[in-house]
XYZ file of N, CA and C in Angstrom:
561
model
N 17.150 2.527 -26.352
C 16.164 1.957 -25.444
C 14.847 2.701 -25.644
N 13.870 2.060 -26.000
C 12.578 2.608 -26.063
C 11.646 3.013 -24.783
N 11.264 4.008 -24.448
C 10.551 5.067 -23.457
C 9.537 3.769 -23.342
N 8.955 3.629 -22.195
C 7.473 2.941 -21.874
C 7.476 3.453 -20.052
N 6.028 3.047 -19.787
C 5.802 3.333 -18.662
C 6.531 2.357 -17.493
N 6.785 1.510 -17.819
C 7.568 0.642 -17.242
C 9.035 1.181 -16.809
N 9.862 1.563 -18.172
C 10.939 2.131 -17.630
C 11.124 3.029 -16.987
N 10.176 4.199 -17.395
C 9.806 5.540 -16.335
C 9.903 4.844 -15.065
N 8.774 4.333 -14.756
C 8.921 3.595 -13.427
C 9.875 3.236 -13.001
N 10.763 2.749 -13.481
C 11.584 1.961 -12.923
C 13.264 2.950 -12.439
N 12.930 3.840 -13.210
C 14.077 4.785 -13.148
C 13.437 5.536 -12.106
N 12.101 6.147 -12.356
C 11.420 7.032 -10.949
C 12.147 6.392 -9.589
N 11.626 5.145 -9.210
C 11.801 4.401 -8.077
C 13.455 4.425 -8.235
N 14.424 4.561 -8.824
C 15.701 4.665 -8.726
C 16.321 5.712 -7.781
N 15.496 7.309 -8.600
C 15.237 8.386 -7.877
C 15.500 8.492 -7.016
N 13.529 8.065 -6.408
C 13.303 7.914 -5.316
C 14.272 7.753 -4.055
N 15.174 6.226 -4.786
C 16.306 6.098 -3.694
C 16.899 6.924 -3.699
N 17.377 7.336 -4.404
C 18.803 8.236 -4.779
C 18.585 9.664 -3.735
N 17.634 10.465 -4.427
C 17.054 11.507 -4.112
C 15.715 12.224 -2.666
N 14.956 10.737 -2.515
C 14.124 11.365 -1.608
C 13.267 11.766 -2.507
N 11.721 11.883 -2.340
C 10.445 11.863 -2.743
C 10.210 13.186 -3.152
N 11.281 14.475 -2.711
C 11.248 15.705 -3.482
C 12.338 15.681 -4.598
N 13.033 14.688 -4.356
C 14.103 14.503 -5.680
C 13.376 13.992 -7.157
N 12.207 13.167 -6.873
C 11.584 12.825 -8.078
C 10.358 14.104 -8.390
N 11.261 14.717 -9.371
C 10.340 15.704 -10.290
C 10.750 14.890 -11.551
N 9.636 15.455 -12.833
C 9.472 15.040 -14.178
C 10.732 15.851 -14.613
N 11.108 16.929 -14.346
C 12.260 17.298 -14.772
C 13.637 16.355 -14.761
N 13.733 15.878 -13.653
C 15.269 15.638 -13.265
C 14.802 13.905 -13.775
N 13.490 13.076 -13.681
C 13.636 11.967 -14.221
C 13.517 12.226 -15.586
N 13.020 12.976 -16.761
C 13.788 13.095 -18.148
C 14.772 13.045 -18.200
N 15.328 14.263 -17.372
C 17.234 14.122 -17.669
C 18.154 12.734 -17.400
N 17.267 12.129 -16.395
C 17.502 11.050 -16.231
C 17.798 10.095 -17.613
N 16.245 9.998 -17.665
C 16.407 9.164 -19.082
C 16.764 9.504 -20.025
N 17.097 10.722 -20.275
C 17.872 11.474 -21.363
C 16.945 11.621 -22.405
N 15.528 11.812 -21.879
C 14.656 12.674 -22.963
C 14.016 13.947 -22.708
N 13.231 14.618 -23.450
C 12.362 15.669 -23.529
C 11.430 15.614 -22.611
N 11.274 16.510 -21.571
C 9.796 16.502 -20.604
C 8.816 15.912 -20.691
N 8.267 16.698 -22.348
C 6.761 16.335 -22.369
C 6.824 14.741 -23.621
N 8.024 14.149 -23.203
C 7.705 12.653 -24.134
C 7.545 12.087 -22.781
N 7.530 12.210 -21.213
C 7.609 11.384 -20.518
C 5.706 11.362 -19.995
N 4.958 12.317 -20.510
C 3.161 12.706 -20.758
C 2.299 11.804 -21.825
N 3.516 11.391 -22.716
C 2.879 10.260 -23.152
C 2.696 8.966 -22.979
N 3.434 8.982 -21.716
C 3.172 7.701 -20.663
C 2.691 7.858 -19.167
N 2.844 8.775 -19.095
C 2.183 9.182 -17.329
C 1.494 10.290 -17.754
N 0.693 10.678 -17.176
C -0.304 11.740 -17.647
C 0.255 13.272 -16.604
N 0.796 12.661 -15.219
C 1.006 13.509 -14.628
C 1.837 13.088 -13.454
N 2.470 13.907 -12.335
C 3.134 13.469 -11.565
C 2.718 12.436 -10.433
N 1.133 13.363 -10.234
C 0.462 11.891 -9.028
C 0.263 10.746 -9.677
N 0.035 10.960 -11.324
C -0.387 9.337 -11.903
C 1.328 8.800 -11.738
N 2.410 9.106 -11.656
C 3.466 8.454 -12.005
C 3.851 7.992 -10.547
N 3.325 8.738 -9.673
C 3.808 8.150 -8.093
C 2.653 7.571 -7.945
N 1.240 6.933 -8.250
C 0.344 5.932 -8.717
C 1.110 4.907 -8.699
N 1.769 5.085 -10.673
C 2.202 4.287 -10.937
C 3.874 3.439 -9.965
N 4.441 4.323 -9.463
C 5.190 3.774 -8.772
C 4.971 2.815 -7.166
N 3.552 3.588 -6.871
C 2.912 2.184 -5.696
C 2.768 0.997 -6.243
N 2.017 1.141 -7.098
C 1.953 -0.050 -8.093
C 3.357 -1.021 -8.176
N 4.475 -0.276 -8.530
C 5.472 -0.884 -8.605
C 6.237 -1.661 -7.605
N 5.675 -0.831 -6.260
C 6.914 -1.178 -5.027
C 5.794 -2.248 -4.253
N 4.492 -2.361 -4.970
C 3.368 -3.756 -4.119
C 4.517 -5.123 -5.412
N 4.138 -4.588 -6.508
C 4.540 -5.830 -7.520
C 5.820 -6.243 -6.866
N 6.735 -5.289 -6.539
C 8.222 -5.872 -5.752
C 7.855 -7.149 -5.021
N 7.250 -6.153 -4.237
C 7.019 -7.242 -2.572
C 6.537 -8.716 -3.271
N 5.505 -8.356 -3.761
C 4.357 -9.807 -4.261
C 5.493 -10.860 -5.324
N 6.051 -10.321 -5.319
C 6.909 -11.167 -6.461
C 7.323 -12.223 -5.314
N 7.784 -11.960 -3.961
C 8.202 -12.693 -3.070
C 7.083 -13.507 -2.306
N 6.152 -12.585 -1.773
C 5.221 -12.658 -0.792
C 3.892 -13.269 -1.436
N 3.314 -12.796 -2.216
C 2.050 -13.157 -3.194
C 1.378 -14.629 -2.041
N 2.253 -15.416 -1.974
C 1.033 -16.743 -1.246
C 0.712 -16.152 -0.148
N 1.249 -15.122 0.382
C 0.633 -14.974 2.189
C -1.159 -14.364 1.912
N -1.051 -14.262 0.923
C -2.451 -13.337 0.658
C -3.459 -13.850 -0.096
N -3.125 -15.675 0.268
C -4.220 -16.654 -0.795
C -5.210 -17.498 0.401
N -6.344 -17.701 0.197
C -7.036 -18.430 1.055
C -6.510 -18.150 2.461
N -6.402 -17.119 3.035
C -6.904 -17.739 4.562
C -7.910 -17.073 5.390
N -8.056 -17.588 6.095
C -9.278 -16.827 6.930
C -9.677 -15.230 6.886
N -10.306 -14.297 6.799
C -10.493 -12.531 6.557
C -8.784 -11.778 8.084
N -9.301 -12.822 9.072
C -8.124 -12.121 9.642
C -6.918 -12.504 9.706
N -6.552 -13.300 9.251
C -4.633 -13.692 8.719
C -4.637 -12.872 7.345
N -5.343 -12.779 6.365
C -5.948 -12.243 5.394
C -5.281 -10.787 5.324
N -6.299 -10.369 6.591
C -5.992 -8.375 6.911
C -4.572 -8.427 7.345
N -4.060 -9.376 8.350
C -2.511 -9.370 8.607
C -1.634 -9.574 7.902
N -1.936 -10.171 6.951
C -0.741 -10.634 5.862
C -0.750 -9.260 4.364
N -1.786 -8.742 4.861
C -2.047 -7.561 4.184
C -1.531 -6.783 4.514
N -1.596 -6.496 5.344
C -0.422 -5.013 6.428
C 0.662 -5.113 6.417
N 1.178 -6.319 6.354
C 2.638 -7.155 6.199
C 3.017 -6.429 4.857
N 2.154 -6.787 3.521
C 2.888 -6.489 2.487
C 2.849 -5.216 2.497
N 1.974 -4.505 2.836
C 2.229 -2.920 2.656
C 2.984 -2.385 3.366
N 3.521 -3.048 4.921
C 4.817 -2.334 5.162
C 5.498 -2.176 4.684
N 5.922 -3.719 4.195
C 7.426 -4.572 3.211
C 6.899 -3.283 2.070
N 6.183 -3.086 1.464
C 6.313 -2.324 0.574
C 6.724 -0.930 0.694
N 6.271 0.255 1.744
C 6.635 0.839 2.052
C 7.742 1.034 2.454
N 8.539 0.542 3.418
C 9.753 0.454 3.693
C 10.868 -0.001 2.924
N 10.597 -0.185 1.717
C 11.143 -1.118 0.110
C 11.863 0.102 -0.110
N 11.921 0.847 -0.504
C 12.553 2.537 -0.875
C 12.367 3.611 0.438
N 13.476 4.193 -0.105
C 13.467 5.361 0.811
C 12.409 6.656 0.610
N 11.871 7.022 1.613
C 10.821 7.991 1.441
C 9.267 7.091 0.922
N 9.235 5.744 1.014
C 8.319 4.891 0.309
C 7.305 4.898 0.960
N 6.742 4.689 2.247
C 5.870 5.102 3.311
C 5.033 6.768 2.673
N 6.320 7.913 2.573
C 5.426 8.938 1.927
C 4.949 8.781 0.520
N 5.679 7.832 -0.286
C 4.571 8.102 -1.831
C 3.858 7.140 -1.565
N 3.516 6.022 -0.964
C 2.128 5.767 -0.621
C 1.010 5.945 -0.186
N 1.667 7.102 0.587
C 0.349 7.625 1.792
C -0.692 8.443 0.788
N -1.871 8.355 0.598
C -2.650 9.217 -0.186
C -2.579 8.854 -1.641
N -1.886 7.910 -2.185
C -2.248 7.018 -3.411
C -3.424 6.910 -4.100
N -3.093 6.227 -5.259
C -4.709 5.944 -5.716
C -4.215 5.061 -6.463
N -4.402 3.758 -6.237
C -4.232 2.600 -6.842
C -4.250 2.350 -8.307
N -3.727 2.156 -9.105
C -4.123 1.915 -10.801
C -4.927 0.830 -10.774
N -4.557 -0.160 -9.605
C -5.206 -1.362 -9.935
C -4.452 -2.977 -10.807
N -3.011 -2.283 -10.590
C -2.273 -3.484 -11.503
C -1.694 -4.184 -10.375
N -1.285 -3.915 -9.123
C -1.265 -5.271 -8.429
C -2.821 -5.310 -7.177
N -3.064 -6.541 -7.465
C -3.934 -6.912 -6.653
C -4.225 -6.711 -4.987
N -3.499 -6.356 -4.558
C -3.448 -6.003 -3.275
C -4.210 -4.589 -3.104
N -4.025 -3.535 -4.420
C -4.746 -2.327 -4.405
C -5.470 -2.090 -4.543
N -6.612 -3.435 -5.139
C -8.030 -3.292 -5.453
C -8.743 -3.583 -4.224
N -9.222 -1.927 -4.138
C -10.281 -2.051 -2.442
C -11.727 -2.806 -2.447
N -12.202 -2.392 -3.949
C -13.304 -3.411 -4.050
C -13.265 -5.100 -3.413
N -11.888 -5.779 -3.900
C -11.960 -6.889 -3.774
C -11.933 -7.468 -2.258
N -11.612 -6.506 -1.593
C -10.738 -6.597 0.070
C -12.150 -6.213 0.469
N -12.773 -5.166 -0.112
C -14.582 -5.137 1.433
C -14.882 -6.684 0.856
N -15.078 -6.871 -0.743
C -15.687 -7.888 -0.542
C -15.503 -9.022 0.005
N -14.399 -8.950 0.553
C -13.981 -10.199 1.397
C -14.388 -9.781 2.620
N -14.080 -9.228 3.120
C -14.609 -8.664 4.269
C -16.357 -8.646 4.816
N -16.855 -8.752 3.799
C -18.634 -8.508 3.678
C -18.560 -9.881 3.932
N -17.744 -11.140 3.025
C -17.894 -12.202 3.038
C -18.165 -13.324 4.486
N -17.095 -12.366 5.368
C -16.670 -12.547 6.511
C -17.966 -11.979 7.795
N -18.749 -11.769 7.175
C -19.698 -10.665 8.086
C -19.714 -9.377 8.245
N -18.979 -8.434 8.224
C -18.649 -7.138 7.854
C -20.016 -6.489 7.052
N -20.014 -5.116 7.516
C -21.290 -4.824 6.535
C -20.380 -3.663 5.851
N -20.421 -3.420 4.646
C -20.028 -2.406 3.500
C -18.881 -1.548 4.398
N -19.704 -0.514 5.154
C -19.180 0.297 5.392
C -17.864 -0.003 6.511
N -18.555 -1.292 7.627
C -17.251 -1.435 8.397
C -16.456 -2.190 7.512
N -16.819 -2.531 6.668
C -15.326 -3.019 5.821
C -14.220 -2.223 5.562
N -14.907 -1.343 4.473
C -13.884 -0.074 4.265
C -13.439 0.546 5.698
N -14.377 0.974 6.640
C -13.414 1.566 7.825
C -11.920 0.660 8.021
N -12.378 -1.155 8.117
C -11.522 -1.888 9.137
C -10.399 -2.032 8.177
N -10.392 -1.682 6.511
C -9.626 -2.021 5.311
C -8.478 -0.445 5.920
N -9.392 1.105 5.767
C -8.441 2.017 5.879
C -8.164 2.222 7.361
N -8.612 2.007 8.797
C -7.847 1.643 10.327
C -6.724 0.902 9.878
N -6.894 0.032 9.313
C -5.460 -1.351 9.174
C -4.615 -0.205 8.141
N -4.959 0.092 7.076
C -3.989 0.421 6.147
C -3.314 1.512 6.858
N -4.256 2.798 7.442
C -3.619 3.857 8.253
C -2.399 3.850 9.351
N -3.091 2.882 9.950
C -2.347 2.556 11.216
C -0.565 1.865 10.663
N -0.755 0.720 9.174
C 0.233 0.251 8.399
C 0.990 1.585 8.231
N 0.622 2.442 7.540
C 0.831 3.401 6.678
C 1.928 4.602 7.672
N 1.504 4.699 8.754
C 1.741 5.679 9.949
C 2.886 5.188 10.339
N 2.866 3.504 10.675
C 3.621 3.113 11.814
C 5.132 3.044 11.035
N 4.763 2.955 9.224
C 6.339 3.183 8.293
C 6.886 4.261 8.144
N 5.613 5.614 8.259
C 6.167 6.650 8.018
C 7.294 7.136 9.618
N 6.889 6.468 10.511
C 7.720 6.943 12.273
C 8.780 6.330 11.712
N 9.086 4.829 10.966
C 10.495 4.202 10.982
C 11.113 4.383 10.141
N 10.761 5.432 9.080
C 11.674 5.832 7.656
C 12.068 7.594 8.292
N 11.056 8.007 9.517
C 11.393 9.141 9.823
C 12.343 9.405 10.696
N 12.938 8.026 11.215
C 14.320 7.792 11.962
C 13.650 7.179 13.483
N 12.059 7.367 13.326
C 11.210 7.084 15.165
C 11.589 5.767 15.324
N 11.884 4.991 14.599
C 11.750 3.108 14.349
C 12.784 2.932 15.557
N 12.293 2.187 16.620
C 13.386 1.560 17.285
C 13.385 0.345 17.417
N 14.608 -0.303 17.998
C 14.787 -1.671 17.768
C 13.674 -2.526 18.151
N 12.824 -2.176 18.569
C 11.399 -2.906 18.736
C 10.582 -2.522 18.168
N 10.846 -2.081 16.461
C 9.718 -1.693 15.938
C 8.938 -2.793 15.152
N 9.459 -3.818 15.059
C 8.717 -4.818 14.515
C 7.752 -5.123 15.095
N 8.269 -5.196 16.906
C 7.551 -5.773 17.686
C 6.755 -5.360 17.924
N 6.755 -3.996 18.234
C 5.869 -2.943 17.920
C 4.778 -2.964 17.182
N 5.263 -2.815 15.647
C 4.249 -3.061 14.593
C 3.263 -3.797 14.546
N 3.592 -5.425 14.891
C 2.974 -6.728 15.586
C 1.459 -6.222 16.504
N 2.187 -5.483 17.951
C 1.289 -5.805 18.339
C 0.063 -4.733 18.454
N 0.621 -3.603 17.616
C -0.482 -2.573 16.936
C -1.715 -3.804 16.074
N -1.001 -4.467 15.444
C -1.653 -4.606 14.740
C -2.645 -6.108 14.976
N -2.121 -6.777 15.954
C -2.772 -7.866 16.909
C -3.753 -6.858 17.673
N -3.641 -5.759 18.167
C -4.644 -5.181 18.725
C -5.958 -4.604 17.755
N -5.630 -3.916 16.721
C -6.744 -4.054 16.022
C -7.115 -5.020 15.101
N -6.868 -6.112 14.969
C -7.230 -7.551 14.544
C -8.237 -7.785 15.606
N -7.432 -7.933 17.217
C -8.699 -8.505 18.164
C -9.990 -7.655 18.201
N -9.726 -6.556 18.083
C -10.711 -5.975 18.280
C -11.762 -5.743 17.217
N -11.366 -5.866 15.662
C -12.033 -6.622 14.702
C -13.236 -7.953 15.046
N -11.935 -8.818 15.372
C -13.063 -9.885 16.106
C -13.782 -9.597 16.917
N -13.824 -9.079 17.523
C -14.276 -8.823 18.833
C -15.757 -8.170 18.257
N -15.707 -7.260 17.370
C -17.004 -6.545 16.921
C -17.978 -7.494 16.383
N -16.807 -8.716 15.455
C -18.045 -9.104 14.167
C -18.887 -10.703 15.395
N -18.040 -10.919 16.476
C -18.154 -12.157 17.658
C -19.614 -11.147 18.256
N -19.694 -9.813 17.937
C -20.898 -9.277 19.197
C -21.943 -9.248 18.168
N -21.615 -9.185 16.610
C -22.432 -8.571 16.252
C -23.539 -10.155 15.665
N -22.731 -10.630 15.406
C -22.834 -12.375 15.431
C -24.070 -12.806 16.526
N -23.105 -13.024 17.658
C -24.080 -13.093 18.714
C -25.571 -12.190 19.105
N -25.789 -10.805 18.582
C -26.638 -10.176 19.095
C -27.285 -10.427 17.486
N -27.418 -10.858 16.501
C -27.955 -11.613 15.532
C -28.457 -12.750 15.852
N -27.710 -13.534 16.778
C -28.831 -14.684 16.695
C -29.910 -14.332 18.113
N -29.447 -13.398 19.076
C -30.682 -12.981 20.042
C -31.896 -12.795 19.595
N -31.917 -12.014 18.312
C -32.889 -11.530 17.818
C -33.906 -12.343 17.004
């Protein structure tokens, strides 16, 4: 079987399950694959690029299923159906919530490109900067509420939960760009 970044990946995220997010070192996934350390550098450069590359992997999961919730609709079903996949993604593997948190997107599934998300957001009325805030509030708040239910906090109303975290900062989204709207046309 020939080494590529793909299979790394795919064995990492095996790990992952297996082991827990301190179980994936470059050591124990060589032995894994039954090669030499530094042949696994000629496909990942380093350990954060390979848990990069493994966000990457656990959005492509989700989207393989999900992908239409995140086509044409309005900026705020848009941001919700967005939070959606990054739970589903997070919660996809064990310890998955922590190798996402503090990521840095490669940019191979679409959901990770932040450029494209303000610009929707700008599209929507948003100016630059509250974009990115209302892009990382949503993702944080996503990001937090997986790390409480992989940390055992999740109780049987954590969906419901999740929901209406996230109906609350949706309204209140609206709620800013409805004032800022209105005190635009005062002027």
């Amino acid at each position: 079987m020939g080494l590529d970044r793909k299979t790394i990946v795919a064995a990492a995220l095996r790990l992952l399950d297996e082991k827990g997010l301190e179980g994936v070192t470059t050591r124990r996934l060589a032995e894994v694959l039954g090669v030499a350390g530094p042949s696994l550098y000629w496909h990942v450069r380093n350990k954060d690029a390979l848990f990069d590359h493994m966000s990457d992997a656990m959005f492509g999961e989700v989207l393989q299923t999900d992908a239409a919730v995140l086509r044409a609709r309005e900026w705020d079903e848009w941001l919700a159906a967005g939070a959606r996949v990054i739970r589903k993604a997070a919660l996809s593997h064990r310890d998955g919530a922590r190798l996402l948190t503090g990521r840095h997107p490669t940019g191979a599934q679409a959901i990770a490109v932040v450029p494209g998300m303000v610009e929707r957001l700008e599209r929507a009325g948003f100016t630059t900067t509250e974009a990115h805030f209302a892009f990382r509030t949503l993702s944080r708040f996503t990001l937090g509420w997986a790390l409480d239910e992989q940390a055992g906090g999740g109780a049987a109303d954590s969906e419901a939960g999740f929901e209406f975290g996230l109906a609350v900062i949706l309204d209140g989204l609206r709620t800013r760009l409805a004032t800022q709207a209105a005190s635009a046309v005062r002027t």
